[in-house]
mmCIF file with all atom_site columns, C-alpha atoms in Angstrom:
data_model
loop_
_atom_site.group_PDB
_atom_site.id
_atom_site.type_symbol
_atom_site.label_atom_id
_atom_site.label_alt_id
_atom_site.label_comp_id
_atom_site.label_asym_id
_atom_site.label_entity_id
_atom_site.label_seq_id
_atom_site.pdbx_PDB_ins_code
_atom_site.Cartn_x
_atom_site.Cartn_y
_atom_site.Cartn_z
_atom_site.occupancy
_atom_site.B_iso_or_equiv
_atom_site.pdbx_formal_charge
_atom_site.auth_seq_id
_atom_site.auth_comp_id
_atom_site.auth_asym_id
_atom_site.auth_atom_id
_atom_site.pdbx_PDB_model_num
ATOM 1  C CA . MET A 1 1  ? 52.926 192.905 82.788 1.00 0.00 ? 1395 MET A CA 1
ATOM 2  C CA . LYS A 1 2  ? 50.127 193.021 80.228 1.00 0.00 ? 1396 LYS A CA 1
ATOM 3  C CA . LYS A 1 3  ? 46.571 192.669 81.470 1.00 0.00 ? 1397 LYS A CA 1
ATOM 4  C CA . ILE A 1 4  ? 44.170 190.822 79.196 1.00 0.00 ? 1398 ILE A CA 1
ATOM 5  C CA . LEU A 1 5  ? 40.441 190.384 79.758 1.00 0.00 ? 1399 LEU A CA 1
ATOM 6  C CA . VAL A 1 6  ? 38.763 187.442 78.052 1.00 0.00 ? 1400 VAL A CA 1
ATOM 7  C CA . ALA A 1 7  ? 35.009 187.893 77.995 1.00 0.00 ? 1401 ALA A CA 1
ATOM 8  C CA . CYS A 1 8  ? 31.952 185.864 77.075 1.00 0.00 ? 1402 CYS A CA 1
ATOM 9  C CA . GLY A 1 9  ? 28.337 185.840 78.154 1.00 0.00 ? 1403 GLY A CA 1
ATOM 10 C CA . GLY A 1 10 ? 28.782 183.887 81.369 1.00 0.00 ? 1404 GLY A CA 1
ATOM 11 C CA . ALA A 1 11 ? 32.573 183.931 81.952 1.00 0.00 ? 1405 ALA A CA 1
ATOM 12 C CA . VAL A 1 12 ? 32.603 180.150 82.018 1.00 0.00 ? 1406 VAL A CA 1
ATOM 13 C CA . ALA A 1 13 ? 32.606 178.033 78.875 1.00 0.00 ? 1407 ALA A CA 1
ATOM 14 C CA . THR A 1 14 ? 33.961 179.794 75.809 1.00 0.00 ? 1408 THR A CA 1
ATOM 15 C CA . SER A 1 15 ? 36.025 182.307 77.739 1.00 0.00 ? 1409 SER A CA 1
ATOM 16 C CA . THR A 1 16 ? 37.834 179.446 79.490 1.00 0.00 ? 1410 THR A CA 1
ATOM 17 C CA . VAL A 1 17 ? 38.894 177.939 76.157 1.00 0.00 ? 1411 VAL A CA 1
ATOM 18 C CA . ALA A 1 18 ? 39.916 181.345 74.790 1.00 0.00 ? 1412 ALA A CA 1
ATOM 19 C CA . ALA A 1 19 ? 41.749 182.352 77.985 1.00 0.00 ? 1413 ALA A CA 1
ATOM 20 C CA . GLU A 1 20 ? 43.803 179.156 77.980 1.00 0.00 ? 1414 GLU A CA 1
ATOM 21 C CA . HIS A 1 21 ? 44.735 179.759 74.350 1.00 0.00 ? 1415 HIS A CA 1
ATOM 22 C CA . VAL A 1 22 ? 45.776 183.354 75.083 1.00 0.00 ? 1416 VAL A CA 1
ATOM 23 C CA . ARG A 1 23 ? 47.817 182.257 78.120 1.00 0.00 ? 1417 ARG A CA 1
ATOM 24 C CA . GLY A 1 24 ? 49.658 179.700 75.971 1.00 0.00 ? 1418 GLY A CA 1
ATOM 25 C CA . LEU A 1 25 ? 50.235 182.235 73.201 1.00 0.00 ? 1419 LEU A CA 1
ATOM 26 C CA . CYS A 1 26 ? 51.701 184.745 75.640 1.00 0.00 ? 1420 CYS A CA 1
ATOM 27 C CA . LYS A 1 27 ? 53.911 182.151 77.305 1.00 0.00 ? 1421 LYS A CA 1
ATOM 28 C CA . ALA A 1 28 ? 55.208 180.851 73.966 1.00 0.00 ? 1422 ALA A CA 1
ATOM 29 C CA . ASN A 1 29 ? 56.138 184.406 72.953 1.00 0.00 ? 1423 ASN A CA 1
ATOM 30 C CA . GLY A 1 30 ? 57.714 185.524 76.233 1.00 0.00 ? 1424 GLY A CA 1
ATOM 31 C CA . ILE A 1 31 ? 54.936 187.953 77.142 1.00 0.00 ? 1425 ILE A CA 1
ATOM 32 C CA . ASP A 1 32 ? 54.316 188.383 80.856 1.00 0.00 ? 1426 ASP A CA 1
ATOM 33 C CA . ALA A 1 33 ? 50.522 188.536 81.000 1.00 0.00 ? 1427 ALA A CA 1
ATOM 34 C CA . ASP A 1 34 ? 47.727 188.452 83.550 1.00 0.00 ? 1428 ASP A CA 1
ATOM 35 C CA . VAL A 1 35 ? 44.796 186.846 81.717 1.00 0.00 ? 1429 VAL A CA 1
ATOM 36 C CA . GLN A 1 36 ? 41.449 187.172 83.491 1.00 0.00 ? 1430 GLN A CA 1
ATOM 37 C CA . GLN A 1 37 ? 37.997 185.996 82.496 1.00 0.00 ? 1431 GLN A CA 1
ATOM 38 C CA . CYS A 1 38 ? 34.864 188.089 82.849 1.00 0.00 ? 1432 CYS A CA 1
ATOM 39 C CA . ARG A 1 39 ? 31.364 188.565 81.490 1.00 0.00 ? 1433 ARG A CA 1
ATOM 40 C CA . ILE A 1 40 ? 30.711 190.876 78.545 1.00 0.00 ? 1434 ILE A CA 1
ATOM 41 C CA . SER A 1 41 ? 28.513 192.901 80.899 1.00 0.00 ? 1435 SER A CA 1
ATOM 42 C CA . GLU A 1 42 ? 31.550 193.615 83.113 1.00 0.00 ? 1436 GLU A CA 1
ATOM 43 C CA . LEU A 1 43 ? 33.705 195.119 80.352 1.00 0.00 ? 1437 LEU A CA 1
ATOM 44 C CA . GLY A 1 44 ? 32.415 198.657 80.858 1.00 0.00 ? 1438 GLY A CA 1
ATOM 45 C CA . SER A 1 45 ? 33.773 198.761 84.395 1.00 0.00 ? 1439 SER A CA 1
ATOM 46 C CA . ARG A 1 46 ? 36.965 196.759 83.793 1.00 0.00 ? 1440 ARG A CA 1
ATOM 47 C CA . ALA A 1 47 ? 38.190 197.745 80.308 1.00 0.00 ? 1441 ALA A CA 1
ATOM 48 C CA . ALA A 1 48 ? 40.209 200.772 81.428 1.00 0.00 ? 1442 ALA A CA 1
ATOM 49 C CA . GLU A 1 49 ? 42.551 198.529 83.440 1.00 0.00 ? 1443 GLU A CA 1
ATOM 50 C CA . ALA A 1 50 ? 43.264 196.197 80.498 1.00 0.00 ? 1444 ALA A CA 1
ATOM 51 C CA . ASP A 1 51 ? 45.774 196.320 77.648 1.00 0.00 ? 1445 ASP A CA 1
ATOM 52 C CA . LEU A 1 52 ? 43.636 194.015 75.503 1.00 0.00 ? 1446 LEU A CA 1
ATOM 53 C CA . ILE A 1 53 ? 40.127 192.554 75.474 1.00 0.00 ? 1447 ILE A CA 1
ATOM 54 C CA . VAL A 1 54 ? 39.437 189.235 73.776 1.00 0.00 ? 1448 VAL A CA 1
ATOM 55 C CA . THR A 1 55 ? 35.764 188.334 73.370 1.00 0.00 ? 1449 THR A CA 1
ATOM 56 C CA . THR A 1 56 ? 33.973 185.244 72.175 1.00 0.00 ? 1450 THR A CA 1
ATOM 57 C CA . ALA A 1 57 ? 30.854 187.303 71.481 1.00 0.00 ? 1451 ALA A CA 1
ATOM 58 C CA . LYS A 1 58 ? 30.444 190.250 69.141 1.00 0.00 ? 1452 LYS A CA 1
ATOM 59 C CA . VAL A 1 59 ? 30.782 193.631 70.833 1.00 0.00 ? 1453 VAL A CA 1
ATOM 60 C CA . SER A 1 60 ? 30.337 196.951 69.104 1.00 0.00 ? 1454 SER A CA 1
ATOM 61 C CA . ARG A 1 61 ? 31.019 199.308 72.001 1.00 0.00 ? 1455 ARG A CA 1
ATOM 62 C CA . ASP A 1 62 ? 34.280 201.266 72.072 1.00 0.00 ? 1456 ASP A CA 1
ATOM 63 C CA . TYR A 1 63 ? 35.924 200.628 75.433 1.00 0.00 ? 1457 TYR A CA 1
ATOM 64 C CA . GLY A 1 64 ? 39.046 202.658 74.683 1.00 0.00 ? 1458 GLY A CA 1
ATOM 65 C CA . THR A 1 65 ? 40.993 199.381 74.789 1.00 0.00 ? 1459 THR A CA 1
ATOM 66 C CA . PRO A 1 66 ? 41.792 197.185 71.768 1.00 0.00 ? 1460 PRO A CA 1
ATOM 67 C CA . VAL A 1 67 ? 39.174 194.433 71.284 1.00 0.00 ? 1461 VAL A CA 1
ATOM 68 C CA . VAL A 1 68 ? 39.859 191.195 69.398 1.00 0.00 ? 1462 VAL A CA 1
ATOM 69 C CA . HIS A 1 69 ? 37.059 188.809 68.489 1.00 0.00 ? 1463 HIS A CA 1
ATOM 70 C CA . GLY A 1 70 ? 38.368 185.418 69.612 1.00 0.00 ? 1464 GLY A CA 1
ATOM 71 C CA . ILE A 1 71 ? 35.667 183.023 68.442 1.00 0.00 ? 1465 ILE A CA 1
ATOM 72 C CA . ALA A 1 72 ? 38.367 181.514 66.200 1.00 0.00 ? 1466 ALA A CA 1
ATOM 73 C CA . PHE A 1 73 ? 39.826 179.913 69.339 1.00 0.00 ? 1467 PHE A CA 1
ATOM 74 C CA . ILE A 1 74 ? 36.576 177.992 69.705 1.00 0.00 ? 1468 ILE A CA 1
ATOM 75 C CA . SER A 1 75 ? 36.024 177.124 66.034 1.00 0.00 ? 1469 SER A CA 1
ATOM 76 C CA . GLY A 1 76 ? 39.691 176.717 65.126 1.00 0.00 ? 1470 GLY A CA 1
ATOM 77 C CA . ILE A 1 77 ? 39.083 178.653 61.907 1.00 0.00 ? 1471 ILE A CA 1
ATOM 78 C CA . GLY A 1 78 ? 41.390 181.644 61.517 1.00 0.00 ? 1472 GLY A CA 1
ATOM 79 C CA . ALA A 1 79 ? 43.098 181.253 64.900 1.00 0.00 ? 1473 ALA A CA 1
ATOM 80 C CA . ASP A 1 80 ? 46.543 181.980 63.412 1.00 0.00 ? 1474 ASP A CA 1
ATOM 81 C CA . LYS A 1 81 ? 45.366 185.371 62.158 1.00 0.00 ? 1475 LYS A CA 1
ATOM 82 C CA . ILE A 1 82 ? 43.900 186.237 65.571 1.00 0.00 ? 1476 ILE A CA 1
ATOM 83 C CA . ASP A 1 83 ? 47.131 185.099 67.252 1.00 0.00 ? 1477 ASP A CA 1
ATOM 84 C CA . ALA A 1 84 ? 49.092 187.481 65.010 1.00 0.00 ? 1478 ALA A CA 1
ATOM 85 C CA . THR A 1 85 ? 46.730 190.359 65.811 1.00 0.00 ? 1479 THR A CA 1
ATOM 86 C CA . ILE A 1 86 ? 47.036 189.736 69.560 1.00 0.00 ? 1480 ILE A CA 1
ATOM 87 C CA . LEU A 1 87 ? 50.829 189.585 69.361 1.00 0.00 ? 1481 LEU A CA 1
ATOM 88 C CA . GLU A 1 88 ? 50.941 192.800 67.331 1.00 0.00 ? 1482 GLU A CA 1
ATOM 89 C CA . ILE A 1 89 ? 48.857 194.600 69.976 1.00 0.00 ? 1483 ILE A CA 1
ATOM 90 C CA . LEU A 1 90 ? 50.792 193.253 72.955 1.00 0.00 ? 1484 LEU A CA 1
ATOM 91 C CA . GLN A 1 91 ? 54.252 193.675 71.455 1.00 0.00 ? 1485 GLN A CA 1
ATOM 92 C CA . GLY A 1 92 ? 53.555 196.985 69.713 1.00 0.00 ? 1486 GLY A CA 1
#
């Protein structure tokens, strides 16, 4: 099972939209995934346990885990490209 953290400032609004999108993407592609929401401030302590981090805010820190900027799931612009990147990471 893949573990995915979806992070935003408060772990409520934008991360909920992004997390639901990621859950649907994984389900549609047969990927068994545990998608959890968290705050950006929690990534430092939780990143090591994740296979992928999706954020709706810009982060520049290297967590040692792949990070995908998922604001496209909120705006709708470029979501297909982000979907492809996520699938490449999870299936690779």
